[in-house]
Short mmCIF file of C-alpha atoms in Angstrom, two decimals:
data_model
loop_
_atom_site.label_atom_id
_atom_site.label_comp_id
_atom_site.label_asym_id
_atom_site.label_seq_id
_atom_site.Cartn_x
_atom_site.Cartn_y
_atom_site.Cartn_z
CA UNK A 13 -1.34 -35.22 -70.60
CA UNK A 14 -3.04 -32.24 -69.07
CA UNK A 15 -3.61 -29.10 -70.99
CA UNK A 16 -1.59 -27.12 -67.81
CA UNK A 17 2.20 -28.07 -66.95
CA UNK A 18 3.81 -26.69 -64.51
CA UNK A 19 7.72 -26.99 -63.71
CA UNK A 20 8.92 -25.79 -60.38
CA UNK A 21 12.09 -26.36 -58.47
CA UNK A 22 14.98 -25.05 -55.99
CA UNK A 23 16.47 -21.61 -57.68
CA UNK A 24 18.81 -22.14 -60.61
CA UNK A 25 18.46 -25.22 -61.30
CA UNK A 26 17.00 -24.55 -65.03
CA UNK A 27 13.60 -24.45 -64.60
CA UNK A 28 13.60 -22.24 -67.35
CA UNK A 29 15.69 -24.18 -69.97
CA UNK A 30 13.58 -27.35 -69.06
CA UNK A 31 9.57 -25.87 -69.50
CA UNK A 32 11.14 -23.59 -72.49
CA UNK A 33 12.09 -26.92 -74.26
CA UNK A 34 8.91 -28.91 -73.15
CA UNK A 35 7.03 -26.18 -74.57
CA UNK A 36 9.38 -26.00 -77.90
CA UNK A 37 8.63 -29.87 -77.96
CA UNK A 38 4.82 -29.34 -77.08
CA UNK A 39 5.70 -27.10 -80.46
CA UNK A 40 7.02 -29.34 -82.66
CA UNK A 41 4.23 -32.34 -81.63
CA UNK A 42 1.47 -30.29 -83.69
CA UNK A 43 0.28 -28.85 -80.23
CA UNK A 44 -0.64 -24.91 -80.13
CA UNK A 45 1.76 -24.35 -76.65
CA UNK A 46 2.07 -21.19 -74.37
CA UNK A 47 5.01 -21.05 -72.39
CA UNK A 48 4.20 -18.92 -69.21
CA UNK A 49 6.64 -17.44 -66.95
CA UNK A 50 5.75 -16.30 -63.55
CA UNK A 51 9.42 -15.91 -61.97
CA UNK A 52 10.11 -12.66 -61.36
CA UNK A 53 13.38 -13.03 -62.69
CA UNK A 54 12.04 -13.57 -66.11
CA UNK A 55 14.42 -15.73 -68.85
CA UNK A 56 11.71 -17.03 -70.82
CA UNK A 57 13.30 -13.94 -73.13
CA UNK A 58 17.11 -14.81 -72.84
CA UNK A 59 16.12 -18.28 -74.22
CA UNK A 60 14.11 -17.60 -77.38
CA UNK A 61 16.56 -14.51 -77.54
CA UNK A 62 13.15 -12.28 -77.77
CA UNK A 63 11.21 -9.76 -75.43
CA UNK A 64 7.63 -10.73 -74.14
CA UNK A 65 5.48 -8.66 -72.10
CA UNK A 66 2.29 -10.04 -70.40
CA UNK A 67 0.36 -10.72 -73.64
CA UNK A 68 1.19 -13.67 -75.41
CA UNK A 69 3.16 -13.35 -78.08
CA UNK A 70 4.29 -16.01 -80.97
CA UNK A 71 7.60 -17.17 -81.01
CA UNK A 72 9.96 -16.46 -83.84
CA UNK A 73 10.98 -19.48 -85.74
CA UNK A 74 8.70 -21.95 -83.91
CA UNK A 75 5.89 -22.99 -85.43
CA UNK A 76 2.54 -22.85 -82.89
CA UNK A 77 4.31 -21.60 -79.74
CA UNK A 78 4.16 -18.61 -78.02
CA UNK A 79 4.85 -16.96 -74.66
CA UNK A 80 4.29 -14.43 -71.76
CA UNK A 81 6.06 -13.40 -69.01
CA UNK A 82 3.86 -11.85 -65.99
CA UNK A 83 5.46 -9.07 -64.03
CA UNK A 84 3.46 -9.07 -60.30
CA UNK A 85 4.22 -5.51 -60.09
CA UNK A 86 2.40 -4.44 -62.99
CA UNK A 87 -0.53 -6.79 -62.38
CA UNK A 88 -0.65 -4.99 -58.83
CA UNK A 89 -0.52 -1.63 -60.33
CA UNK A 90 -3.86 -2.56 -62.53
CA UNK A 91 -5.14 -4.09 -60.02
CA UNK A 92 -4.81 -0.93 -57.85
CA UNK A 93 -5.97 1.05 -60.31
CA UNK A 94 -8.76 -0.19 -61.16
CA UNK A 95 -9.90 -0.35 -57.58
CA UNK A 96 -8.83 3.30 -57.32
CA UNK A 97 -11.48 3.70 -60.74
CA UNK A 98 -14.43 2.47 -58.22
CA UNK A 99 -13.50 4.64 -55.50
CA UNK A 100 -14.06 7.87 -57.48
CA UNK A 101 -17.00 6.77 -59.10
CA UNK A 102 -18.74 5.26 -55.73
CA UNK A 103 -17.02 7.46 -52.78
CA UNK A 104 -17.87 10.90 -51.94
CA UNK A 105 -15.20 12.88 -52.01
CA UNK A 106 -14.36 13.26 -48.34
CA UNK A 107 -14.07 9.45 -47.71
CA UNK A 108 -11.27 9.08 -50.69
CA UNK A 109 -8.54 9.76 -48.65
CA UNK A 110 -9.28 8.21 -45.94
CA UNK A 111 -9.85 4.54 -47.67
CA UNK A 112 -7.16 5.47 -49.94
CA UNK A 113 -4.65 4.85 -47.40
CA UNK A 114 -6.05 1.85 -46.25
CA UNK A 115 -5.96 0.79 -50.16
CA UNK A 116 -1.95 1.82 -49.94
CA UNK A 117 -1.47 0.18 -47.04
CA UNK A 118 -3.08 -3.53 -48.40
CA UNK A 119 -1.39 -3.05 -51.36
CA UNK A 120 2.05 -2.62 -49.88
CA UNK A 121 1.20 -5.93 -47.43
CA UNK A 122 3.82 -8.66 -48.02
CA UNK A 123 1.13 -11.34 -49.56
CA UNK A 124 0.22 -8.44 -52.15
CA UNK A 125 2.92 -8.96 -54.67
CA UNK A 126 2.32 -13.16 -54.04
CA UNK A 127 -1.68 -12.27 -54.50
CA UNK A 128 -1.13 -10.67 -57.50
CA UNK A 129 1.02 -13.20 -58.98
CA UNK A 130 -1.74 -16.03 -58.55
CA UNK A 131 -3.80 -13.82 -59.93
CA UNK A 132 -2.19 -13.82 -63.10
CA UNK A 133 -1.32 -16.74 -63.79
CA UNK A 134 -5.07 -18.38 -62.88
CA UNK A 135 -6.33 -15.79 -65.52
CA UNK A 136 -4.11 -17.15 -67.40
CA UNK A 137 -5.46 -20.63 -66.82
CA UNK A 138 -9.15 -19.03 -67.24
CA UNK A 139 -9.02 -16.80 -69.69
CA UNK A 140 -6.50 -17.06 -72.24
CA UNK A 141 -6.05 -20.80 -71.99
CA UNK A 142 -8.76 -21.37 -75.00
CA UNK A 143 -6.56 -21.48 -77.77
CA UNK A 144 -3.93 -23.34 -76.44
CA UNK A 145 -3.80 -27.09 -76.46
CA UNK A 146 -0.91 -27.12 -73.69
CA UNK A 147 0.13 -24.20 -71.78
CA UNK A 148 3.32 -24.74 -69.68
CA UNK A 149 4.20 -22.92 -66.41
CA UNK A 150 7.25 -21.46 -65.43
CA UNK A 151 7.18 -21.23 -62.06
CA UNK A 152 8.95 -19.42 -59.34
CA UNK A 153 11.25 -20.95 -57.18
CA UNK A 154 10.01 -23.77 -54.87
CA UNK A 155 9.13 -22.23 -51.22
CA UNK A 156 6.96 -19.55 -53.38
CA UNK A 157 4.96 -22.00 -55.73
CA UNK A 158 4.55 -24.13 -53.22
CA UNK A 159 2.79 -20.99 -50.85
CA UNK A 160 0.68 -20.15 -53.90
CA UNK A 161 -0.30 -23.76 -54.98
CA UNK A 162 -1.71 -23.98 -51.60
CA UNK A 163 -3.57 -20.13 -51.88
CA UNK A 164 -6.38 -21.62 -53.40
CA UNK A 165 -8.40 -23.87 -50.28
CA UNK A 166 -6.50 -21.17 -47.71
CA UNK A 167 -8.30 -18.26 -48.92
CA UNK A 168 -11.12 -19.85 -50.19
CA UNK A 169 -12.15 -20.77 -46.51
CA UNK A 170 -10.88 -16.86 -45.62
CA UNK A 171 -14.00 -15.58 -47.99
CA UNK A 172 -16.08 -18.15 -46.40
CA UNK A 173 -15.91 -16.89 -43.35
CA UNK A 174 -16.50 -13.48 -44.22
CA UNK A 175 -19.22 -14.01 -46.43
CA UNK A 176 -20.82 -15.32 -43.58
CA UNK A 177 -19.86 -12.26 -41.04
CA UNK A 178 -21.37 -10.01 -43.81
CA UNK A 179 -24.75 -12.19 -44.06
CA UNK A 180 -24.82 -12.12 -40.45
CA UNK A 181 -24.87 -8.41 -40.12
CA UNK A 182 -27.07 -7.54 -42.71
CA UNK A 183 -29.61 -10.39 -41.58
CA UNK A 184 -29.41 -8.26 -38.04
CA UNK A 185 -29.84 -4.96 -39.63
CA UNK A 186 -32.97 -6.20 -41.41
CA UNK A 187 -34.53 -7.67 -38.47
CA UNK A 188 -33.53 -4.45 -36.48
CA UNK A 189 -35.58 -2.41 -39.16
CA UNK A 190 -38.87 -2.90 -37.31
CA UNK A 191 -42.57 -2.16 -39.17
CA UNK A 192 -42.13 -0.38 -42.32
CA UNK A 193 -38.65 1.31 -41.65
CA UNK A 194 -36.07 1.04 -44.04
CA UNK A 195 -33.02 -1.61 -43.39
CA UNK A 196 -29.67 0.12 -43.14
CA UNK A 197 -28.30 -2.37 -45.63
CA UNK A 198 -30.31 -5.20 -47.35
CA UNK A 199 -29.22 -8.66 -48.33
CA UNK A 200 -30.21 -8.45 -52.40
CA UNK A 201 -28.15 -7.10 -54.60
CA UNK A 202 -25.47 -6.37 -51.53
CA UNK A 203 -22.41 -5.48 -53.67
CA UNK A 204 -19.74 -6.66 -50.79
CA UNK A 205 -21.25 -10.17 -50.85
CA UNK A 206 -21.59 -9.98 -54.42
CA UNK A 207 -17.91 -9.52 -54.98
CA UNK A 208 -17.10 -12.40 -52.38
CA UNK A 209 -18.76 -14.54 -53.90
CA UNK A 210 -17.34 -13.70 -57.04
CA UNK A 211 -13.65 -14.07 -55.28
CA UNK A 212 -15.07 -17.24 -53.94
CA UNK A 213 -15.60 -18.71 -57.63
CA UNK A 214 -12.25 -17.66 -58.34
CA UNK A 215 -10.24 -19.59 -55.82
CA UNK A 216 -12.87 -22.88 -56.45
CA UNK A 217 -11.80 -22.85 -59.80
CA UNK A 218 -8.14 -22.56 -59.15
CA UNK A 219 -8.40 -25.53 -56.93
CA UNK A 220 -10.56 -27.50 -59.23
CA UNK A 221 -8.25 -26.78 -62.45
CA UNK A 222 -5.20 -27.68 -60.36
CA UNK A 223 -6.45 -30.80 -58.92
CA UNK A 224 -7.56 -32.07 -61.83
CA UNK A 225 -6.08 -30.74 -65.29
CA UNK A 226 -2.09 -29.68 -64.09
CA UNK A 227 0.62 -31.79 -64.04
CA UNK A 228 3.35 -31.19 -61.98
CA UNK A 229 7.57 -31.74 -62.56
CA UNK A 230 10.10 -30.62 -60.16
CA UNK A 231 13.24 -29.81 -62.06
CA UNK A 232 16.22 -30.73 -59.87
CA UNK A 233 20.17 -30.95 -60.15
CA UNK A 234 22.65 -33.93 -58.87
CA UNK A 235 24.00 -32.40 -55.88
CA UNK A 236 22.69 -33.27 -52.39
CA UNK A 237 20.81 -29.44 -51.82
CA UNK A 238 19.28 -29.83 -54.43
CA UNK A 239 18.17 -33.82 -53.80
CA UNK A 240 17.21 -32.19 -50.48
CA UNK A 241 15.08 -29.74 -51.60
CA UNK A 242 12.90 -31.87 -54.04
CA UNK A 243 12.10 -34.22 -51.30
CA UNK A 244 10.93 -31.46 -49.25
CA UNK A 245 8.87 -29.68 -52.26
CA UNK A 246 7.38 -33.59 -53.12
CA UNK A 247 6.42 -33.69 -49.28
CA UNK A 248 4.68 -30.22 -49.91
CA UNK A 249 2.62 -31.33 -52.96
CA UNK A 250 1.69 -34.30 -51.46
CA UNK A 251 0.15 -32.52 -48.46
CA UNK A 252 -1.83 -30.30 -50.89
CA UNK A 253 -3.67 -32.82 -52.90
CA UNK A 254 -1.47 -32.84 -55.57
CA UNK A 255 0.58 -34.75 -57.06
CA UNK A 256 4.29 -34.64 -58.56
CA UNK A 257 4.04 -36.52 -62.13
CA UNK A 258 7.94 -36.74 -62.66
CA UNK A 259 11.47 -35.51 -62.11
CA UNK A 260 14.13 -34.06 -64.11
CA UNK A 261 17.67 -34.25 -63.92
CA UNK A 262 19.46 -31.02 -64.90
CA UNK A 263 23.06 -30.29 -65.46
CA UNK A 264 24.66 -33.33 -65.33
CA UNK A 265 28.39 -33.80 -65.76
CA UNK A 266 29.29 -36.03 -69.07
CA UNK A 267 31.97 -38.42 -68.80
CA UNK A 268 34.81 -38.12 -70.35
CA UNK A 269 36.07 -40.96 -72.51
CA UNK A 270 37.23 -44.11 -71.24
CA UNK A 271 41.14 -43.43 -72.65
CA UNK A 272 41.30 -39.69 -71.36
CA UNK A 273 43.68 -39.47 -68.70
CA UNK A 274 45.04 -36.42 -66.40
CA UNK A 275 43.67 -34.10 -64.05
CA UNK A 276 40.15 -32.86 -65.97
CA UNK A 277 39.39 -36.34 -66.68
CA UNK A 278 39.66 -37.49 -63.06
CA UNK A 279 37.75 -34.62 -61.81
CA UNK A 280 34.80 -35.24 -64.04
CA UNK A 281 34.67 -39.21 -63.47
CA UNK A 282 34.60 -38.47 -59.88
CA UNK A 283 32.22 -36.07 -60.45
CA UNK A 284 30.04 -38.29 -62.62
CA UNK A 285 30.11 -40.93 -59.80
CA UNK A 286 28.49 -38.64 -57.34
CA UNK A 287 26.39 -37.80 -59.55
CA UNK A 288 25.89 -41.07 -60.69
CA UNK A 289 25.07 -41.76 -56.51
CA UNK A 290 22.33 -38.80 -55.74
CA UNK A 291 20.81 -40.00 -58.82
CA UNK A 292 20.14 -43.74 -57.60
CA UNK A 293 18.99 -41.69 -54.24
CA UNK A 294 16.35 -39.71 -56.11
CA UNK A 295 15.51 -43.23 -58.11
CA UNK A 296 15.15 -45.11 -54.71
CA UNK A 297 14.13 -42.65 -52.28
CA UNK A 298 11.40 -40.48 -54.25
CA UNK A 299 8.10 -41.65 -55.88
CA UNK A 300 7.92 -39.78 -58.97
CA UNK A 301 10.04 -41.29 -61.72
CA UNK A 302 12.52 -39.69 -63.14
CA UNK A 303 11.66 -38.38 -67.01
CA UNK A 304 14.84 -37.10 -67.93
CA UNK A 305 18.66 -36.69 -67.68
CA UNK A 306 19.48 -33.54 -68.92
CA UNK A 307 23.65 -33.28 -69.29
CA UNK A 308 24.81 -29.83 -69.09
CA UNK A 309 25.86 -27.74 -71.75
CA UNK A 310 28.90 -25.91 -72.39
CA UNK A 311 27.12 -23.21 -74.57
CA UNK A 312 23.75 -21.36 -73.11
CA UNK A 313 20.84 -23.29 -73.77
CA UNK A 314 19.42 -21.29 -77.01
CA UNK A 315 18.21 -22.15 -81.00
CA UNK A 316 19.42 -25.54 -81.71
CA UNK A 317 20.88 -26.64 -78.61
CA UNK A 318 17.25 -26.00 -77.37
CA UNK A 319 16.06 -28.88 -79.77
CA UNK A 320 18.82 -31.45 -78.27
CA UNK A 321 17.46 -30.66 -74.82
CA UNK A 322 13.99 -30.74 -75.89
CA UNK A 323 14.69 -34.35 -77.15
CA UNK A 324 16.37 -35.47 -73.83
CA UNK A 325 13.14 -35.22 -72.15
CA UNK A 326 11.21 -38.42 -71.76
CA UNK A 327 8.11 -36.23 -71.05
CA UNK A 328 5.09 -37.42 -73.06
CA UNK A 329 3.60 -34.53 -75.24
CA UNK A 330 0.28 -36.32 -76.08
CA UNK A 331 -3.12 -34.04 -76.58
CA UNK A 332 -4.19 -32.86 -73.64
CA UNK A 333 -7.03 -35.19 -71.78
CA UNK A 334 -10.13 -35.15 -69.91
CA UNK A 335 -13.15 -32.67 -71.03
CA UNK A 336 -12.83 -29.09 -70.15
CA UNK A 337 -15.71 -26.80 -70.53
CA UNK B 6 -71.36 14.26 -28.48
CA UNK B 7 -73.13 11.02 -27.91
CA UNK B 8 -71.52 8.50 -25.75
CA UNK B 9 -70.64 6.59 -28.07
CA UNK B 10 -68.65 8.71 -29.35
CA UNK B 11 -67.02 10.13 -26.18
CA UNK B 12 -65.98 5.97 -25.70
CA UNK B 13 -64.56 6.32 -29.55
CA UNK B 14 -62.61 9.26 -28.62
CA UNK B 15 -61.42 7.78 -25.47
CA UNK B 16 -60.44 4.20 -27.22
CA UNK B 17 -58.42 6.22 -29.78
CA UNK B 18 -56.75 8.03 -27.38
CA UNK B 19 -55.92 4.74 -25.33
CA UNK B 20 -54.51 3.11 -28.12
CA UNK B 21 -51.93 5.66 -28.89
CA UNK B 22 -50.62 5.69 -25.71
CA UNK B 23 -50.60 2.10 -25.97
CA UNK B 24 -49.12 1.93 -29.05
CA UNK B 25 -46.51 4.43 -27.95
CA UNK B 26 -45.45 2.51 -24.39
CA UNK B 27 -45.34 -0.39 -26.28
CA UNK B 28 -42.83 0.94 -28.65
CA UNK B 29 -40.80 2.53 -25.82
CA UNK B 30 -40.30 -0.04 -24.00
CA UNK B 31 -40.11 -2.97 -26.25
CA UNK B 32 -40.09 -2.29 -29.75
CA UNK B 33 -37.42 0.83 -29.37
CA UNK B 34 -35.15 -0.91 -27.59
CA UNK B 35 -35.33 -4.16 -28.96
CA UNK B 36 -34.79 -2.84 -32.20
CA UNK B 37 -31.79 -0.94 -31.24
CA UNK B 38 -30.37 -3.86 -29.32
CA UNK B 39 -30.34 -5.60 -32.92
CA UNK B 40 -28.72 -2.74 -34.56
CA UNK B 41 -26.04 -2.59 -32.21
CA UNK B 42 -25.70 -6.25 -32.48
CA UNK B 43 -25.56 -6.18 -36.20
CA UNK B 44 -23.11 -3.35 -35.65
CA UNK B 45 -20.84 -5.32 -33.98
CA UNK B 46 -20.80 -8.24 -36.21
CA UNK B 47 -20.26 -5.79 -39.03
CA UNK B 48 -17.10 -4.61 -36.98
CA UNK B 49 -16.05 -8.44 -37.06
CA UNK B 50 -16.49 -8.17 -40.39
CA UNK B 51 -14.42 -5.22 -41.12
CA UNK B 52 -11.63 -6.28 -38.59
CA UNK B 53 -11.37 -9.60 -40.59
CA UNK B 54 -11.06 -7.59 -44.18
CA UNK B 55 -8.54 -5.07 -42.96
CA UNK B 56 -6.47 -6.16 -40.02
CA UNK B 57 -3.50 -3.93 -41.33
CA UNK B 58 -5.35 -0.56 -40.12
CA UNK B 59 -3.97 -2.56 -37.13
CA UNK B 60 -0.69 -3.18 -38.27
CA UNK B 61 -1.65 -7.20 -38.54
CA UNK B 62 -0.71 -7.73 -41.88
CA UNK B 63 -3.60 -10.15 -43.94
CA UNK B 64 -2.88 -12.29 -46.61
CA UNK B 65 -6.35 -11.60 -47.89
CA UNK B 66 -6.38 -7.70 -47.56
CA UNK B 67 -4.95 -7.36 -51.34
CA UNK B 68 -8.52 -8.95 -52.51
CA UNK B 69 -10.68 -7.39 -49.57
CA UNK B 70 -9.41 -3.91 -50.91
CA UNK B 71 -11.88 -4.77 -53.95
CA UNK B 72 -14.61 -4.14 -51.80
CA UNK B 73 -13.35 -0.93 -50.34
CA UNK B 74 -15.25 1.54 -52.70
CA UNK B 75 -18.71 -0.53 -51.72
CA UNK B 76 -17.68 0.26 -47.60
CA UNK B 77 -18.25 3.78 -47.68
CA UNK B 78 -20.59 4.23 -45.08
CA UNK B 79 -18.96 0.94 -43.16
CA UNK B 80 -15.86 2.03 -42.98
CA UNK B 81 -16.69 5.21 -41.91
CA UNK B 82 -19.08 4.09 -39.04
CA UNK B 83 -16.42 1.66 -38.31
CA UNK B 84 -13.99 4.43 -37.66
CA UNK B 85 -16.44 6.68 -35.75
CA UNK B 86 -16.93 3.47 -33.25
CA UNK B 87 -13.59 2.37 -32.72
CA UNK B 88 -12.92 5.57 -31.74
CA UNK B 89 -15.88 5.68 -28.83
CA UNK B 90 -15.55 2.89 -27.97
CA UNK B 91 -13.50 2.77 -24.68
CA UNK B 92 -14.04 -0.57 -23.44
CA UNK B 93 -16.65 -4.02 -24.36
CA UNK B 94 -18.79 -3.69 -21.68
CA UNK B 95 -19.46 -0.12 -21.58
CA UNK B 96 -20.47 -1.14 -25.49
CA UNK B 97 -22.32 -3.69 -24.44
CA UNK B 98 -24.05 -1.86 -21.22
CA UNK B 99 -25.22 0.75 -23.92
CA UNK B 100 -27.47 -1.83 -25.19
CA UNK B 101 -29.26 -1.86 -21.81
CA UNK B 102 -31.75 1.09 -20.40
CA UNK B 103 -31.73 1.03 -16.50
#
C-alpha cells in the first residue's frame, strides 16, 4: 500500500468513521499512522472524543496514531501574514496601501480558501509525512477534492506561463539597456521568477506524489444518490490520471432474523433488498472493487465500536511501498 | 597648430556628431522601442497575476500575492500606465517618431 490514503465521497456518507478506522487499523498493524482531516467540518475530534488543532497530535489510547485537523481559514490567515511580513520589510511605505488592497482583495477570491486548503494538506504530504509510515486523508466532500486533486497540472501550467511572460520582459528590458546602461530589471537573482519557480516545484511534486504514492477510496452509501455520485467522482479520477483503488459500503441496513415478523421486520428486509440491489449495481457497473460492507450502527461510531468497524474493512494495511526520497 | 592637428581636431569633432546622430536616430529610439515593448509584456504579466484589480476573479491570485512585496516598482508603473493609456494604438504610435 501507499504511504498516502485518501478517502473521499458524497457528504455524509461517513467518510470520517471509515479513514478514522483505517487509520485506527493502520494503528493496530504496527504502522506509525496520521489521520488527516481537511473537511471543514472537522469530526476527526467527535470520533476519538479529543480536540486536534493543525499539529499532529497522538491519540489517546491508541498506540502509534495520531491526528490533525487543518482549518483553511487559519492557514489563509498565515499565509496572509506572512506575505503582509515581506511587504513591510521590502515596500516603501507609500506603496503599502496600495498593494495591500490588492493583497485583500486575492485573499478574499473564491479559490483562496480552496488554495489554502491544498496547501496544507501537500505540506502535509511534504513536510511532516517523515515519521509516518501511512498517513490517511480525510477529505472534503467529493465536487471539492475532486477540484483540488486536479489543482496540481491546472496551476502548474498557470506558473508556466507566467514564468515565461516574466522572462520575456526582463530579456526585453536587458536588451533595451543599450552600451553600458543599467537594465531596469535583470534576469539573475530576479526574486518574482525565483518564487515561481519555487511555486512551480510545489505543484510538480503534488502531482508526482499523487500519481504515484496515494491511493484512493470513495466511501459511498446504498441508496441510488449516492451510487450516482460515486460513478460520477470515479469518472472524475479517471480523467485526472488517477485511479480509484476500492469502494466502501457505508451504513447498511442489517437484516433482521429470519423468524421476526411485523411491521419493523418488513421494513428492514425490504430495505435490505434494495440495498442488497444498488449494491450488485456498484459490483457490476463500477471498476473498483468493493473492500468493505460497513452495516450501520445504532450507537455513534466511537472507542470499541471503532475496532468492529475497523475490522469490517477488507482494506490491506501492508507497509507502505515503492522508494520515497 | 599644424595641420595635422587642425585634421585631429576636425575628426574629433566629426565623430561626436556622428556618434550623437547615430544615437538619435537609431540607438535612442530603438532602445526605447524595446523598453516599451518589454513594458508591455510586463503588463501581460501583471494582468495574468492579478486579474481581480479587474474584478476577474483568478484561481491563481492567492499564490501570485506572494510575489506582491517583490512588484513594487511594477505594480506601480503598471498603475501609472493603465491610467495613460487611452487606447492600443495611441500606445503603440508612441513607439514611433514622425
Amino acid at each position: 500500500m501507499e504511504q498516502f490514503v485518501f478517502f473521499g465521497g458524497k457528504g455524509g456518507v461517513g467518510k470520517t468513521t471509515v479513514s478514522c478506522a483505517y487509520a485506527y487499523r493502520c494503528a493496530n498493524a504496527g504502522l506509525r499512522t496520521l489521520v488527516v482531516s481537511t473537511d471543514p467540518a472537522h469530526s476527526v475530534s467527535d470520533v476519538f472524543g479529543q480536540q486536534f488543532g493543525d499539529d499532529p497530535e497522538s491519540v489517546d489510547g491508541v498506540e502509534g496514531l495520531d491526528a490533525m485537523e487543518i482549518d483553511p481559514d487559519d492557514e489563509m490567515q498565515r499565509h496572509l501574514q506572512e506575505i503582509r511580513e515581506g511587504l513591510s520589510e521590502q515596500v516603501s511605505a507609500a506603496m503599502v496601501s496600495e498593494i495591500n488592497r490588492q493583497l485583500e482583495m486575492s485573499h478574499g477570491t473564491p479559490g483562496a480558501y480552496e488554495a489554502a486548503l491544498f496547501d496544507a494538506f501537500v505540506g502535509v504530504m511534504r513536510d511532516e509525512s517523515e515519521p509516518y509510515d501511512r498517513v490517511v486523508f480525510d477529505t472534503a466532500p467529493t465536487g471539492s477534492t475532486l477540484r483540488l486533486l486536479g489543482l496540481p497540472e491546472f496551476l502548474g501550467d498557470w506558473i508556466d506561463r507566467l514564468l515565461y511572460k516574466r522572462k520575456q520582459s526582463i530579456d526585453l528590458f536587458e536588451k533595451a539597456a543599450i552600451g553600458d546602461m543599467e537594465p531596469r530589471r535583470l534576469m539573475d537573482g530576479d526574486p518574482v521568477l525565483e518564487r515561481l519557480q519555487r511555486r512551480k516545484e510545489f505543484f510538480e511534486f503534488a502531482g508526482d506524489t499523487m500519481r504515484s504514492d496515494a491511493a484512493f477510496f470513495l466511501v459511498l452509501n446504498p441508496d441510488q444518490l449516492s451510487v450516482n455520485e460515486t460513478g460520477r467522482a470515479i469518472e472524475g479520477f479517471t480523467e485526472r490520471d488517477l485511479h480509484v483503488r476500492g469502494l466502501v459500503a457505508n451504513k447498511l441496513t442489517p437484516s433482521p432474523d429470519d423468524d421476526e415478523e411485523g411491521r419493523g421486520a418488513s421494513y428492514l428486509r425490504e430495505k435490505v433488498a434494495t440495498e442488497r440491489d444498488r449494491l450488485d449495481q456498484v459490483r457490476e457497473e463500477f471498476d473498483p472493487p468493493l473492500v468493505a460492507e460497513i452495516e450501520s450502527r445504532t450507537r455513534e461510531v466511537r472507542g470499541d465500536v471503532l475496532s468492529e468497524v475497523a475490522a469490517a474493512l477488507d482494506v490491506e494495511t501492508g507497509p507502505p511501498v515503492g522508494a520515497r526520497e | 597648430m599644424t595641420v595635422a592637428d587642425r585634421i585631429e581636431t576636425f575628426r574629433a569633432a566629426l565623430e561626436e556628431w556622428l556618434a550623437g546622430l547615430y544615437h538619435g536616430m537609431i540607438t535612442h529610439p530603438a532602445y526605447e522601442k524595446i523598453e516599451k515593448e518589454a513594458e508591455d509584456v510586463e503588463d501581460e504579466f501583471m494582468l495574468a497575476c492579478f486579474p481581480d484589480a479587474f474584478g476577474i476573479p483568478s484561481p491563481v491570485s492567492y499564490y501570485t500575492a506572494e510575489l506582491l512585496p517583490y512588484l513594487e516598482d511594477e505594480f506601480e508603473a503598471w498603475e501609472r500606465r493603465l491610467w495613460d493609456r487611452e487606447s492600443l494604438m495611441e500606445r503603440k504610435g508612441q513607439q514611433y517618431h514622425f
